[in-house]
Amino acid sequence: MQNLVLQTQNLKVGYTKGKNMVWSVSIPDLPISTGQFVGILGANGAGKSTFLKSLLGSLLPLDGTIRLQDKPITDWDVQEKAKVMSAVLTEAIPKTQLTVLELVALGRLPHTSWIGKLSEEDEQKVTEALTLVRMADFAHKKVYELSDGQLQKVMIARCLAQDTPLVLLDEPTSHLDLVHKVSVFKLLQQLAKEQGKTILFSSHDLDLCLQFCDQVLLFTPKGVYFDEPCNLISEGVFHDLFQEEDVTFDASTGKFLVKK
């Protein structure tokens, strides 16, 4: 059996105001193993980003436990956790005077000495990350000169340069056209299968997730589900995803359709 990288038990995430509950959602118990490619799906406001922030520790869970490599996530030192878990969130990224190479190199900080000097291995990891996302030709370009899609790929490269076994991504393909979305999906799947990285990512690219992902964590108005895409399709839970009559799920093709 593969090693468990991430586990949750009786997890509830959300927000409170004082002692009052503002919003919460219960997450099914998750055993996430080495090399799994897991999509997190749901409508806007369903809880996808809140769940990721809870995994990162930037938002405390309302209840339950999260274990990273069989150790409570609250017991991890920040520096050591950064060697195990990396992330790209959807917050606006400042378009600084840094070059692409310099921005991606920041991903190596958890592995460098206190003066932040890059070793030959660090430089190699940065080069490999840029090559993987096909941005090596932009290495010396200023970050502020990049398009939103290019910047998104550079941030993924920074995450890859950090070289952690667990990677969390919040909508990594949001600024990309269809061709580049597929390219990123193939890259992430390749990293999971060939390099054993465990990748969790939220996405609105529902059809692509159903084609590429090993497992799906699905947020619906009726509850949250975790299983292989084929099993979720058989159970009919995708019909609950959108509560509107003009969007429907076709189980025979595994695609969402718009009624005309």
Coordinates of C-alpha atoms in Angstrom, one line a residue:
M1 CA 0.0 0.0 0.0
Q2 CA 1.3 3.5 -0.9
N3 CA 2.4 5.8 1.9
L4 CA -0.2 8.3 3.1
V5 CA 1.0 11.9 2.6
L6 CA -2.1 13.6 3.9
Q7 CA -5.0 12.5 6.1
T8 CA -8.0 14.2 7.5
Q9 CA -10.5 13.0 10.1
N10 CA -13.8 14.5 11.1
L11 CA -12.7 17.7 9.5
K12 CA -14.9 20.7 9.4
V13 CA -13.8 24.0 7.8
G14 CA -15.4 27.4 7.6
Y15 CA -15.6 30.8 9.3
T16 CA -16.8 32.1 12.7
K17 CA -17.5 35.6 13.9
G18 CA -16.9 35.7 17.6
K19 CA -18.6 32.7 19.0
N20 CA -21.1 32.5 16.2
M21 CA -20.8 30.2 13.2
V22 CA -20.9 32.1 9.9
W23 CA -20.4 29.2 7.5
S24 CA -19.0 25.7 7.6
V25 CA -18.7 22.5 5.6
S26 CA -17.8 19.0 6.7
I27 CA -15.1 17.1 4.7
P28 CA -15.2 13.3 4.3
D29 CA -12.2 11.5 5.8
L30 CA -9.4 11.7 3.3
P31 CA -6.6 9.2 2.9
I32 CA -4.3 10.9 0.2
S33 CA -1.4 8.7 -0.9
T34 CA 1.9 9.3 -2.6
G35 CA 1.5 10.0 -6.3
Q36 CA -2.2 10.8 -6.3
F37 CA -3.6 13.5 -8.6
V38 CA -6.7 14.9 -6.8
G39 CA -9.1 17.5 -8.2
I40 CA -11.2 19.7 -5.9
L41 CA -14.4 20.6 -7.7
G42 CA -17.4 22.7 -6.8
A43 CA -19.3 26.0 -7.6
N44 CA -18.0 29.3 -6.4
G45 CA -18.3 29.7 -2.7
A46 CA -18.6 26.0 -2.1
G47 CA -15.5 25.8 0.1
K48 CA -12.7 24.7 -2.2
S49 CA -10.3 27.6 -1.3
T50 CA -11.3 27.4 2.4
F51 CA -10.4 23.7 2.5
L52 CA -7.0 24.4 0.9
K53 CA -6.2 27.3 3.3
S54 CA -7.1 24.9 6.2
L55 CA -4.6 22.4 4.8
L56 CA -1.9 25.1 4.6
G57 CA -2.6 26.2 8.2
S58 CA -3.5 29.7 7.3
L59 CA -7.0 29.0 8.4
L60 CA -7.7 26.9 11.5
P61 CA -10.2 24.0 11.1
L62 CA -13.4 24.4 13.1
D63 CA -13.2 20.7 14.1
G64 CA -11.3 17.5 13.3
T65 CA -7.6 16.8 12.5
I66 CA -5.2 17.1 9.6
R67 CA -2.1 15.0 9.5
L68 CA 0.8 15.6 7.2
Q69 CA 3.0 12.5 6.8
D70 CA 1.3 11.0 9.8
K71 CA 2.1 14.1 12.0
P72 CA -0.5 16.6 13.1
I73 CA -0.2 19.6 10.9
T74 CA -0.1 21.9 13.9
D75 CA 3.1 20.2 15.1
W76 CA 5.1 21.1 12.0
D77 CA 7.8 23.8 12.1
V78 CA 7.2 26.4 9.4
Q79 CA 10.6 25.8 7.8
E80 CA 10.3 22.0 7.9
K81 CA 6.7 22.1 6.5
A82 CA 7.9 24.2 3.6
K83 CA 10.1 21.3 2.6
V84 CA 7.1 18.9 2.5
M85 CA 4.2 21.1 1.3
S86 CA 4.2 23.8 -1.4
A87 CA 1.3 25.9 -2.7
V88 CA 0.1 28.4 -5.3
L89 CA -3.0 30.3 -4.2
T90 CA -5.3 32.7 -6.2
E91 CA -4.3 35.9 -4.4
A92 CA -3.1 38.6 -6.8
I93 CA 0.6 38.2 -7.5
P94 CA 2.6 41.5 -7.5
K95 CA 4.3 42.1 -10.8
T96 CA 7.7 43.0 -9.4
Q97 CA 11.0 44.0 -10.9
L98 CA 12.2 40.5 -10.3
T99 CA 13.1 38.4 -13.3
V100 CA 11.3 35.1 -13.9
L101 CA 14.4 33.2 -12.9
E102 CA 14.7 35.2 -9.6
L103 CA 11.0 34.6 -8.8
V104 CA 11.2 30.9 -9.4
A105 CA 14.4 30.7 -7.4
L106 CA 12.5 31.9 -4.3
G107 CA 11.0 28.4 -4.2
R108 CA 14.4 27.1 -3.1
L109 CA 14.5 29.3 0.1
P110 CA 13.4 26.4 2.4
H111 CA 16.5 24.5 1.2
T112 CA 19.1 27.2 1.3
S113 CA 21.3 28.5 4.1
W114 CA 20.3 31.6 6.1
I115 CA 21.9 33.9 3.5
G116 CA 19.8 32.3 0.7
K117 CA 22.7 31.5 -1.6
L118 CA 21.8 29.0 -4.3
S119 CA 23.9 25.8 -4.6
E120 CA 24.4 24.1 -7.9
E121 CA 21.6 21.7 -7.1
D122 CA 19.3 24.7 -6.3
E123 CA 20.1 26.2 -9.7
Q124 CA 19.4 22.9 -11.4
K125 CA 16.0 22.6 -9.7
V126 CA 15.1 26.1 -10.8
T127 CA 16.1 25.3 -14.4
E128 CA 14.2 22.0 -14.4
A129 CA 11.0 23.7 -13.1
L130 CA 11.1 26.4 -15.8
T131 CA 11.7 23.8 -18.5
L132 CA 8.8 21.7 -17.2
V133 CA 6.3 24.6 -17.6
R134 CA 7.9 25.6 -20.9
M135 CA 9.0 29.0 -19.6
A136 CA 12.8 28.5 -19.8
D137 CA 13.0 31.0 -22.7
F138 CA 11.5 33.7 -20.4
A139 CA 14.0 33.2 -17.6
H140 CA 15.5 36.7 -17.9
K141 CA 12.3 38.5 -18.7
K142 CA 10.9 40.8 -16.0
V143 CA 7.9 39.5 -14.1
Y144 CA 5.8 42.6 -14.8
E145 CA 6.2 42.0 -18.5
L146 CA 4.4 38.7 -18.4
S147 CA 0.8 38.0 -19.3
D148 CA -1.5 36.6 -16.6
G149 CA -1.2 33.1 -18.2
Q150 CA 2.6 33.3 -18.3
L151 CA 2.7 34.5 -14.7
Q152 CA 0.5 31.6 -13.6
K153 CA 2.9 29.1 -15.2
V154 CA 5.9 30.8 -13.5
M155 CA 4.2 30.5 -10.1
I156 CA 3.7 26.8 -10.8
A157 CA 7.4 26.6 -11.6
R158 CA 8.3 28.3 -8.3
C159 CA 6.1 25.6 -6.6
L160 CA 7.9 22.9 -8.5
A161 CA 11.3 24.3 -7.7
Q162 CA 10.5 24.0 -4.0
D163 CA 10.5 20.3 -4.7
T164 CA 8.0 19.1 -2.1
P165 CA 6.2 15.7 -2.0
L166 CA 2.9 17.5 -1.6
V167 CA 1.7 20.3 -3.9
L168 CA -1.5 22.4 -3.4
L169 CA -2.7 24.5 -6.2
D170 CA -5.8 26.9 -6.2
E171 CA -7.1 27.1 -9.8
P172 CA -3.8 26.7 -11.6
T173 CA -5.3 26.9 -15.1
S174 CA -7.6 29.9 -14.5
H175 CA -5.8 32.3 -16.9
L176 CA -5.0 29.8 -19.6
D177 CA -6.6 28.9 -22.9
L178 CA -7.7 25.4 -23.6
V179 CA -4.5 24.2 -25.2
H180 CA -2.4 25.4 -22.3
K181 CA -5.0 24.1 -19.8
V182 CA -4.5 20.6 -21.2
S183 CA -0.7 21.1 -21.2
V184 CA -0.8 22.0 -17.5
F185 CA -3.1 19.0 -16.7
K186 CA -0.7 16.7 -18.5
L187 CA 2.3 18.1 -16.7
L188 CA 0.7 17.8 -13.2
Q189 CA -0.4 14.2 -14.0
Q190 CA 3.1 13.4 -15.2
L191 CA 4.6 14.8 -12.0
A192 CA 2.3 12.6 -9.9
K193 CA 2.8 9.4 -11.9
E194 CA 6.5 9.7 -12.8
Q195 CA 8.0 11.6 -9.8
G196 CA 5.6 10.5 -7.1
K197 CA 4.4 13.9 -6.2
T198 CA 1.0 14.2 -4.5
I199 CA -1.0 17.0 -6.1
L200 CA -4.3 18.5 -4.9
F201 CA -5.8 21.3 -6.9
S202 CA -9.0 23.2 -7.1
S203 CA -10.5 23.8 -10.6
H204 CA -13.5 24.9 -12.6
D205 CA -12.3 22.8 -15.5
L206 CA -14.7 20.0 -14.7
D207 CA -14.5 18.0 -17.9
L208 CA -10.7 17.9 -17.8
C209 CA -10.6 16.9 -14.1
L210 CA -12.9 14.0 -14.9
Q211 CA -10.5 12.8 -17.6
F212 CA -7.2 13.3 -15.8
C213 CA -7.7 13.0 -12.0
D214 CA -7.3 9.8 -9.9
Q215 CA -9.6 11.1 -7.2
V216 CA -12.1 14.0 -7.0
L217 CA -13.2 15.9 -3.9
L218 CA -16.6 17.2 -5.0
F219 CA -18.4 20.1 -3.1
T220 CA -22.1 20.1 -3.8
P221 CA -25.1 21.8 -2.1
K222 CA -26.1 18.4 -0.8
G223 CA -22.7 17.4 0.6
V224 CA -19.0 16.8 -0.1
Y225 CA -17.9 13.5 -1.7
F226 CA -14.5 11.9 -2.3
D227 CA -14.0 9.1 -4.7
E228 CA -12.7 8.1 -8.2
P229 CA -14.4 10.1 -11.0
C230 CA -16.1 7.0 -12.5
N231 CA -17.6 6.1 -9.1
L232 CA -18.9 9.6 -8.5
I233 CA -20.5 9.5 -12.0
S234 CA -22.1 6.2 -11.2
E235 CA -23.5 7.5 -8.0
G236 CA -25.1 10.5 -9.8
V237 CA -23.7 13.1 -7.5
F238 CA -22.6 15.4 -10.3
H239 CA -26.3 16.1 -11.0
D240 CA -26.3 18.0 -7.6
L241 CA -23.4 20.3 -8.5
F242 CA -25.4 23.0 -10.1
Q243 CA -28.9 23.8 -9.0
E244 CA -29.9 25.3 -12.3
E245 CA -32.1 23.8 -15.0
D246 CA -29.9 25.1 -17.9
V247 CA -26.8 23.1 -16.8
T248 CA -27.0 19.3 -16.6
F249 CA -24.6 16.4 -16.4
D250 CA -24.6 13.7 -19.0
A251 CA -23.4 10.5 -17.2
S252 CA -23.0 8.6 -20.6
T253 CA -20.3 11.0 -21.8
G254 CA -19.1 12.3 -18.5
K255 CA -19.6 15.9 -19.6
F256 CA -21.6 19.0 -18.5
L257 CA -24.1 20.2 -21.0
V258 CA -26.0 23.5 -21.4
K259 CA -29.6 23.1 -22.3
K260 CA -30.7 25.1 -25.3

